[in-house]
mmCIF file of C-alpha atoms in Angstrom:
data_model
loop_
_atom_site.group_PDB
_atom_site.id
_atom_site.type_symbol
_atom_site.label_atom_id
_atom_site.label_comp_id
_atom_site.label_asym_id
_atom_site.label_seq_id
_atom_site.Cartn_x
_atom_site.Cartn_y
_atom_site.Cartn_z
ATOM 1 C CA MET Z 1 2.872 14.158 15.608
ATOM 2 C CA SER Z 2 3.751 11.080 13.901
ATOM 3 C CA SER Z 3 7.600 9.552 12.833
ATOM 4 C CA ASN Z 4 8.666 8.082 9.179
ATOM 5 C CA SER Z 5 8.907 5.302 11.568
ATOM 6 C CA SER Z 6 4.610 4.887 13.006
ATOM 7 C CA SER Z 7 2.120 4.071 10.207
ATOM 8 C CA ILE Z 8 0.078 7.313 12.454
ATOM 9 C CA VAL Z 9 0.254 9.801 9.966
ATOM 10 C CA PHE Z 10 -1.984 12.250 12.437
ATOM 11 C CA ASP Z 11 -2.957 13.127 15.708
ATOM 12 C CA ASP Z 12 -4.343 16.088 17.881
ATOM 13 C CA ILE Z 13 -6.871 17.059 20.086
ATOM 14 C CA PHE Z 14 -9.867 17.698 19.400
ATOM 15 C CA THR Z 15 -12.229 20.628 20.715
ATOM 16 C CA ILE Z 16 -16.457 20.294 18.857
ATOM 17 C CA SER Z 17 -17.768 23.120 18.184
ATOM 18 C CA ALA Z 18 -20.857 21.780 16.967
ATOM 19 C CA ILE Z 19 -22.985 18.757 15.867
ATOM 20 C CA ASP Z 20 -25.135 18.532 12.747
ATOM 21 C CA LYS Z 21 -25.656 22.273 12.362
ATOM 22 C CA GLU Z 22 -26.469 22.500 8.714
ATOM 23 C CA GLY Z 23 -29.987 20.067 10.480
ATOM 24 C CA LYS Z 24 -30.096 15.845 11.295
ATOM 25 C CA LYS Z 25 -30.302 13.918 8.189
ATOM 26 C CA PHE Z 26 -29.689 10.188 9.294
ATOM 27 C CA ASP Z 27 -30.673 8.848 12.908
ATOM 28 C CA ARG Z 28 -27.548 6.442 13.971
ATOM 29 C CA VAL Z 29 -24.915 8.598 11.960
ATOM 30 C CA SER Z 30 -24.302 12.213 13.520
ATOM 31 C CA ARG Z 31 -22.276 14.825 11.177
ATOM 32 C CA LEU Z 32 -19.856 17.224 14.417
ATOM 33 C CA PHE Z 33 -17.414 20.654 13.376
ATOM 34 C CA ALA Z 34 -14.852 20.960 15.515
ATOM 35 C CA HIS Z 35 -11.509 22.191 16.036
ATOM 36 C CA SER Z 36 -7.900 21.619 17.259
ATOM 37 C CA LYS Z 37 -5.206 24.305 19.194
ATOM 38 C CA ASN Z 38 -2.371 22.462 18.512
ATOM 39 C CA TYR Z 39 -2.688 22.711 14.637
ATOM 40 C CA ASP Z 40 -4.727 24.603 13.689
ATOM 41 C CA MET Z 41 -7.269 22.284 12.476
ATOM 42 C CA ASP Z 42 -10.612 22.207 11.229
ATOM 43 C CA LEU Z 43 -13.059 18.540 11.445
ATOM 44 C CA THR Z 44 -16.094 17.527 9.252
ATOM 45 C CA LEU Z 45 -16.065 14.455 10.958
ATOM 46 C CA ASP Z 46 -19.529 12.112 10.322
ATOM 47 C CA TYR Z 47 -20.099 9.089 13.281
ATOM 48 C CA ASN Z 48 -22.466 6.322 13.802
ATOM 49 C CA ILE Z 49 -23.802 8.212 17.578
ATOM 50 C CA GLU Z 50 -24.010 5.073 19.198
ATOM 51 C CA LEU Z 51 -21.585 3.944 19.403
ATOM 52 C CA TYR Z 52 -19.696 6.878 19.544
ATOM 53 C CA PRO Z 53 -22.118 9.443 21.439
ATOM 54 C CA LEU Z 54 -20.052 12.507 21.372
ATOM 55 C CA ASN Z 55 -21.655 16.502 22.692
ATOM 56 C CA ALA Z 56 -20.628 19.614 21.901
ATOM 57 C CA ASP Z 57 -17.772 20.735 23.514
ATOM 58 C CA ASP Z 58 -16.178 17.372 24.193
ATOM 59 C CA SER Z 59 -12.629 17.273 23.646
ATOM 60 C CA PHE Z 60 -11.017 14.341 22.564
ATOM 61 C CA ALA Z 61 -8.173 13.219 20.524
ATOM 62 C CA MET Z 62 -7.969 11.787 16.347
ATOM 63 C CA THR Z 63 -5.211 9.289 15.376
ATOM 64 C CA LEU Z 64 -5.143 8.671 10.991
ATOM 65 C CA ALA Z 65 -2.359 5.594 10.312
ATOM 66 C CA SER Z 66 -2.355 3.459 7.992
ATOM 67 C CA SER Z 67 -2.300 0.476 9.152
ATOM 68 C CA LEU Z 68 -3.431 -0.322 12.685
ATOM 69 C CA HIS Z 69 -0.100 -2.093 13.809
ATOM 70 C CA LYS Z 70 1.513 -0.624 16.433
ATOM 71 C CA GLY Z 71 4.904 -0.339 14.990
ATOM 72 C CA PRO Z 72 6.842 0.551 12.270
ATOM 73 C CA SER Z 73 4.723 0.312 8.635
ATOM 74 C CA THR Z 74 5.121 -1.732 6.369
ATOM 75 C CA GLY Z 75 4.032 -3.367 3.077
ATOM 76 C CA GLY Z 76 4.529 -5.746 0.399
ATOM 77 C CA ALA Z 77 6.795 -3.690 -2.574
ATOM 78 C CA ASN Z 78 9.531 -3.961 0.640
ATOM 79 C CA GLY Z 79 10.564 -7.665 -0.561
ATOM 80 C CA THR Z 80 9.736 -10.005 2.020
ATOM 81 C CA GLY Z 81 6.260 -11.574 0.829
ATOM 82 C CA GLY Z 82 4.050 -9.607 1.158
ATOM 83 C CA GLU Z 83 1.046 -11.986 2.637
ATOM 84 C CA GLU Z 84 3.047 -11.833 5.771
ATOM 85 C CA ASP Z 85 2.509 -8.199 5.789
ATOM 86 C CA ASP Z 86 -1.031 -8.115 5.303
ATOM 87 C CA LYS Z 87 -1.092 -10.627 8.486
ATOM 88 C CA ASP Z 88 1.077 -7.669 10.598
ATOM 89 C CA ARG Z 89 -0.577 -5.021 8.860
ATOM 90 C CA ASP Z 90 -4.422 -6.228 9.268
ATOM 91 C CA VAL Z 91 -4.258 -7.232 13.225
ATOM 92 C CA TRP Z 92 -8.008 -6.364 14.216
ATOM 93 C CA ARG Z 93 -8.477 -9.461 12.658
ATOM 94 C CA PRO Z 94 -8.230 -12.637 15.821
ATOM 95 C CA ASP Z 95 -5.350 -14.770 14.154
ATOM 96 C CA GLY Z 96 -4.614 -16.300 17.762
ATOM 97 C CA LYS Z 97 -1.575 -15.042 18.288
ATOM 98 C CA GLY Z 98 -2.032 -12.205 20.398
ATOM 99 C CA ILE Z 99 -1.671 -9.643 18.535
ATOM 100 C CA SER Z 100 -2.121 -5.845 19.212
ATOM 101 C CA GLY Z 101 -2.431 -3.090 17.405
ATOM 102 C CA LEU Z 102 -3.383 0.729 17.985
ATOM 103 C CA GLU Z 103 -7.159 -0.079 17.783
ATOM 104 C CA GLU Z 104 -6.711 -1.025 21.295
ATOM 105 C CA GLU Z 105 -6.256 2.369 22.174
ATOM 106 C CA TYR Z 106 -8.317 4.050 21.096
ATOM 107 C CA ASP Z 107 -12.191 4.114 21.743
ATOM 108 C CA TYR Z 108 -14.157 4.508 17.839
ATOM 109 C CA VAL Z 109 -12.044 2.808 14.687
ATOM 110 C CA MET Z 110 -12.919 3.014 10.784
ATOM 111 C CA TYR Z 111 -11.100 2.182 8.241
ATOM 112 C CA GLY Z 112 -11.519 3.975 4.376
ATOM 113 C CA LYS Z 113 -9.742 5.827 1.686
ATOM 114 C CA VAL Z 114 -8.203 9.722 1.459
ATOM 115 C CA TYR Z 115 -10.361 10.183 -2.126
ATOM 116 C CA ARG Z 116 -9.813 14.158 -2.698
ATOM 117 C CA PHE Z 117 -7.021 16.878 -1.824
ATOM 118 C CA ASP Z 118 -7.828 20.145 -2.429
ATOM 119 C CA SER Z 119 -5.431 23.133 -2.102
ATOM 120 C CA GLY Z 120 -7.455 25.624 -0.896
ATOM 121 C CA THR Z 121 -4.096 28.538 -0.871
ATOM 122 C CA ALA Z 122 -0.393 27.884 -0.830
ATOM 123 C CA GLU Z 123 -0.694 26.870 3.122
ATOM 124 C CA ILE Z 124 -4.012 25.228 3.261
ATOM 125 C CA VAL Z 125 -4.800 22.085 2.317
ATOM 126 C CA THR Z 126 -7.924 19.551 3.179
ATOM 127 C CA ALA Z 127 -7.498 15.821 2.400
ATOM 128 C CA TYR Z 128 -10.911 13.682 2.509
ATOM 129 C CA ALA Z 129 -12.088 9.590 3.693
ATOM 130 C CA SER Z 130 -14.776 7.959 3.160
ATOM 131 C CA PHE Z 131 -15.447 5.379 6.201
ATOM 132 C CA GLY Z 132 -18.174 3.457 4.560
ATOM 133 C CA GLY Z 133 -20.244 6.286 3.754
ATOM 134 C CA LEU Z 134 -18.809 8.246 6.264
ATOM 135 C CA LEU Z 135 -17.269 11.085 5.139
ATOM 136 C CA MET Z 136 -14.074 13.285 6.609
ATOM 137 C CA SER Z 137 -12.679 16.125 6.011
ATOM 138 C CA LEU Z 138 -9.377 17.777 7.736
ATOM 139 C CA THR Z 139 -8.629 21.105 6.296
ATOM 140 C CA GLY Z 140 -6.189 23.039 7.539
ATOM 141 C CA SER Z 141 -1.564 23.570 7.022
ATOM 142 C CA PHE Z 142 -0.254 21.337 4.687
ATOM 143 C CA ARG Z 143 3.116 20.828 6.606
ATOM 144 C CA HIS Z 144 1.003 18.352 8.994
ATOM 145 C CA MET Z 145 -0.820 16.681 6.310
ATOM 146 C CA ALA Z 146 2.213 16.052 5.065
ATOM 147 C CA ASN Z 147 1.699 11.528 5.342
ATOM 148 C CA VAL Z 148 -2.032 11.776 4.478
ATOM 149 C CA VAL Z 149 -1.904 10.738 0.925
ATOM 150 C CA LEU Z 150 -4.529 10.257 -2.291
ATOM 151 C CA GLY Z 151 -6.050 6.799 -2.682
ATOM 152 C CA ASP Z 152 -4.374 5.491 0.517
ATOM 153 C CA PRO Z 153 -6.566 3.070 2.629
ATOM 154 C CA ILE Z 154 -6.733 4.770 6.095
ATOM 155 C CA TYR Z 155 -7.570 4.362 9.522
ATOM 156 C CA ILE Z 156 -9.551 6.502 11.630
ATOM 157 C CA LEU Z 157 -9.286 6.189 15.219
ATOM 158 C CA LEU Z 158 -10.536 8.540 18.321
ATOM 159 C CA LEU Z 159 -9.891 8.239 22.164
ATOM 160 C CA SER Z 160 -12.998 9.894 24.012
ATOM 161 C CA PRO Z 161 -13.444 12.526 26.702
ATOM 162 C CA SER Z 162 -13.618 10.314 29.450
ATOM 163 C CA LYS Z 163 -9.884 8.597 28.536
ATOM 164 C CA LEU Z 164 -8.512 11.921 27.447
ATOM 165 C CA SER Z 165 -7.450 12.759 30.222
ATOM 166 C CA GLU Z 166 -5.836 9.809 31.458
ATOM 167 C CA ARG Z 167 -4.722 9.943 28.136
ATOM 168 C CA ARG Z 168 -3.177 12.848 28.745
ATOM 169 C CA TYR Z 169 -2.897 12.122 32.157
ATOM 170 C CA ASP Z 170 -0.371 9.398 31.921
ATOM 171 C CA LEU Z 171 1.790 12.081 28.631
ATOM 172 C CA THR Z 172 2.214 14.258 31.535
ATOM 173 C CA VAL Z 173 3.628 11.250 33.812
ATOM 174 C CA ARG Z 174 6.366 9.965 31.255
ATOM 175 C CA ASP Z 175 7.320 13.561 30.031
ATOM 176 C CA LEU Z 176 8.344 13.849 33.502
ATOM 177 C CA ASN Z 177 10.413 10.787 34.579
ATOM 178 C CA LEU Z 178 11.819 11.532 31.075
ATOM 179 C CA ASN Z 179 12.633 14.981 32.249
ATOM 180 C CA LEU Z 180 14.030 13.528 35.549
ATOM 181 C CA ARG Z 181 15.790 10.608 34.043
ATOM 182 C CA GLN Z 182 17.327 13.113 31.460
ATOM 183 C CA GLU Z 183 18.408 15.230 34.127
ATOM 184 C CA ALA Z 184 20.151 12.320 36.666
ATOM 185 C CA LEU Z 185 21.913 11.469 33.372
ATOM 186 C CA ARG Z 186 22.700 15.085 33.000
ATOM 187 C CA TYR Z 187 24.234 15.477 36.734
ATOM 188 C CA ARG Z 188 26.275 11.694 37.249
ATOM 189 C CA VAL Z 189 29.409 10.936 38.228
ATOM 190 C CA PRO Z 190 31.269 9.147 36.672
ATOM 191 C CA SER Z 191 33.195 6.666 38.362
ATOM 192 C CA PRO Z 192 36.653 6.644 39.393
ATOM 193 C CA ASP Z 193 37.397 2.620 38.215
ATOM 194 C CA ALA Z 194 36.139 3.600 35.143
#
């Protein structure tokens, strides 16, 4: 899912079960209801339909990140200059240095804050976030949301259904190449000079 050295706190692939099942409230905003098979999570998300059109039964990749920086998440509390950390963390700002962040790999990005965390049962929790009034609730095992922290700012990044198959293919090819390299290393005979 995510590692300690990454700014990604959650990622999974969701399939939309319904859109606006409680009725449409706004012209440009819809509410989707989706479920993931990998981590058995339920997602409710408000999104702008003009910027990111989706249909029922579409699949999309969703990532939650503490920053858009591709490397380890940094903060001013680590002893370095907080201003420099802010520059690195806010990679979306056009600074002319050519720094690109996670936003380059996704189609739809929103910035918000985790404002509530409910525990339904001992195992199941729900995290609530607001992205400028567009709401999200993510429900599932607490193990998969251990890095989602109440009160923290968060980015949500979505990858469209058309690019999802390309991403799956890239990951499959990358995994296959890695496995082939590992097999080659395992059966490599050391040279007599070594």
